[in-house]
Amino acid sequence: MQRTFAIIKPDAVRKRVAGQILARIESEGFTVRALRMIHLSKAEAEGFYDVHRERPFFGGLTDFMSSGPCIVLCLEAPDAIRKWRDLMGATDPAKAADGTLRKGFGASIDNNATHGSDATETAAFELGYFFRGMELR
Ligand code: ATP
Ligand code: MG
């Protein structure tokens, strides 16, 4: 078993499709190990996306991520990191395959509905950023 960190981003919560995304998470075989709705501050979003600090889209990305509540999750499944990224689809919804979450619910590369960790190290950092050990038992 493996765990990954996921976000249902503010655009998806605003569009009221969070429930559909959660239903898909369950029907695809993930176990939800932890879940919380939070409205990130700009500084919290900046800390989360620290690896992208030098990128030109950093300001817009952290404004967007702090623009409204999002839902943070710990998902568990065999090969969860890869499996969740496959279910999300390409970063740009226009390039995402049919049947993926970003194709179905994303509007653009900066409003792309979901986030997923990209490696075991980032999953550990991101889960620790949002959840206390007690919540992840
Ligand atoms: P995520 O980390 O959100 O799961 P990802 O790993 O597919 O997505 P990253 O390269 O880590 O993509 O970029 C993080 C986020 O930054 C993307 O989800 C997207 O919202 C935003 N982003 C990435 N590239 C661009 C871009 N060229 N213009 C605007 N926003 C971008
Ligand atoms: Mg990423």
PDB file of C-alpha atoms and ligand atoms in Angstrom, residues 9 49 52 55 57 61 64 85 88-91 102 108-112 114-118 126, ligand 1:
ATOM      1  CA  LYS A   9      -8.673  22.850  -5.587  1.00  0.00           C
ATOM      2  CA  TYR A  49       4.350  25.485  -3.504  1.00  0.00           C
ATOM      3  CA  HIS A  52       7.777  26.673  -7.701  1.00  0.00           C
ATOM      4  CA  ARG A  55       8.478  30.104 -11.669  1.00  0.00           C
ATOM      5  CA  PHE A  57       3.275  31.558 -12.514  1.00  0.00           C
ATOM      6  CA  LEU A  61      -0.836  30.064  -8.561  1.00  0.00           C
ATOM      7  CA  PHE A  64      -5.608  31.064  -6.894  1.00  0.00           C
ATOM      8  CA  ARG A  85      -1.794  11.292 -11.156  1.00  0.00           C
ATOM      9  CA  MET A  88      -6.088  13.502 -12.605  1.00  0.00           C
ATOM     10  CA  GLY A  89      -4.639  13.595 -16.135  1.00  0.00           C
ATOM     11  CA  ALA A  90      -2.256  16.140 -17.664  1.00  0.00           C
ATOM     12  CA  THR A  91      -1.637  19.456 -15.845  1.00  0.00           C
ATOM     13  CA  ARG A 102      -8.799  17.522 -15.151  1.00  0.00           C
ATOM     14  CA  SER A 108      -7.395  25.766 -17.769  1.00  0.00           C
ATOM     15  CA  ILE A 109      -3.813  25.083 -16.667  1.00  0.00           C
ATOM     16  CA  ASP A 110      -4.225  27.425 -13.687  1.00  0.00           C
ATOM     17  CA  ASN A 111      -7.761  26.243 -12.817  1.00  0.00           C
ATOM     18  CA  ASN A 112      -7.162  22.514 -13.074  1.00  0.00           C
ATOM     19  CA  THR A 114      -6.963  18.833  -8.493  1.00  0.00           C
ATOM     20  CA  HIS A 115      -3.427  18.414  -7.169  1.00  0.00           C
ATOM     21  CA  GLY A 116      -1.423  15.262  -6.560  1.00  0.00           C
ATOM     22  CA  SER A 117       2.039  14.561  -5.158  1.00  0.00           C
ATOM     23  CA  ASP A 118       4.582  13.574  -7.801  1.00  0.00           C
ATOM     24  CA  GLU A 126       2.856  17.477   1.569  1.00  0.00           C
TER      25      GLU A 126
HETATM   26  P1  ATP B   1       0.034  19.695  -9.231  1.00  0.00           P
HETATM   27  O1  ATP B   1       1.384  19.930  -8.590  1.00  0.00           O
HETATM   28  O2  ATP B   1      -0.971  20.799  -8.929  1.00  0.00           O
HETATM   29  O3  ATP B   1      -0.508  18.335  -8.988  1.00  0.00           O
HETATM   30  P2  ATP B   1       1.379  19.187 -11.684  1.00  0.00           P
HETATM   31  O4  ATP B   1       2.337  18.392 -10.881  1.00  0.00           O
HETATM   32  O5  ATP B   1       0.694  18.504 -12.829  1.00  0.00           O
HETATM   33  O6  ATP B   1       0.226  19.780 -10.797  1.00  0.00           O
HETATM   34  P3  ATP B   1       3.273  21.353 -11.578  1.00  0.00           P
HETATM   35  O7  ATP B   1       4.296  21.520 -12.630  1.00  0.00           O
HETATM   36  O8  ATP B   1       3.675  20.797 -10.255  1.00  0.00           O
HETATM   37  O9  ATP B   1       2.059  20.504 -12.202  1.00  0.00           O
HETATM   38  O10 ATP B   1       2.588  22.770 -11.364  1.00  0.00           O
HETATM   39  C1  ATP B   1       1.836  23.031 -10.180  1.00  0.00           C
HETATM   40  C2  ATP B   1       0.594  23.801 -10.553  1.00  0.00           C
HETATM   41  O11 ATP B   1       1.001  25.069 -11.067  1.00  0.00           O
HETATM   42  C3  ATP B   1      -0.250  23.170 -11.651  1.00  0.00           C
HETATM   43  O12 ATP B   1      -1.207  22.283 -11.167  1.00  0.00           O
HETATM   44  C4  ATP B   1      -0.903  24.378 -12.279  1.00  0.00           C
HETATM   45  O13 ATP B   1      -2.092  24.719 -11.561  1.00  0.00           O
HETATM   46  C5  ATP B   1       0.117  25.463 -12.100  1.00  0.00           C
HETATM   47  N1  ATP B   1       0.894  25.636 -13.324  1.00  0.00           N
HETATM   48  C6  ATP B   1       1.846  24.831 -13.818  1.00  0.00           C
HETATM   49  N2  ATP B   1       2.350  25.291 -14.964  1.00  0.00           N
HETATM   50  C7  ATP B   1       1.693  26.447 -15.206  1.00  0.00           C
HETATM   51  C8  ATP B   1       1.738  27.434 -16.230  1.00  0.00           C
HETATM   52  N3  ATP B   1       2.588  27.319 -17.248  1.00  0.00           N
HETATM   53  N4  ATP B   1       0.902  28.490 -16.127  1.00  0.00           N
HETATM   54  C9  ATP B   1       0.056  28.604 -15.102  1.00  0.00           C
HETATM   55  N5  ATP B   1      -0.048  27.719 -14.092  1.00  0.00           N
HETATM   56  C10 ATP B   1       0.756  26.663 -14.148  1.00  0.00           C
END
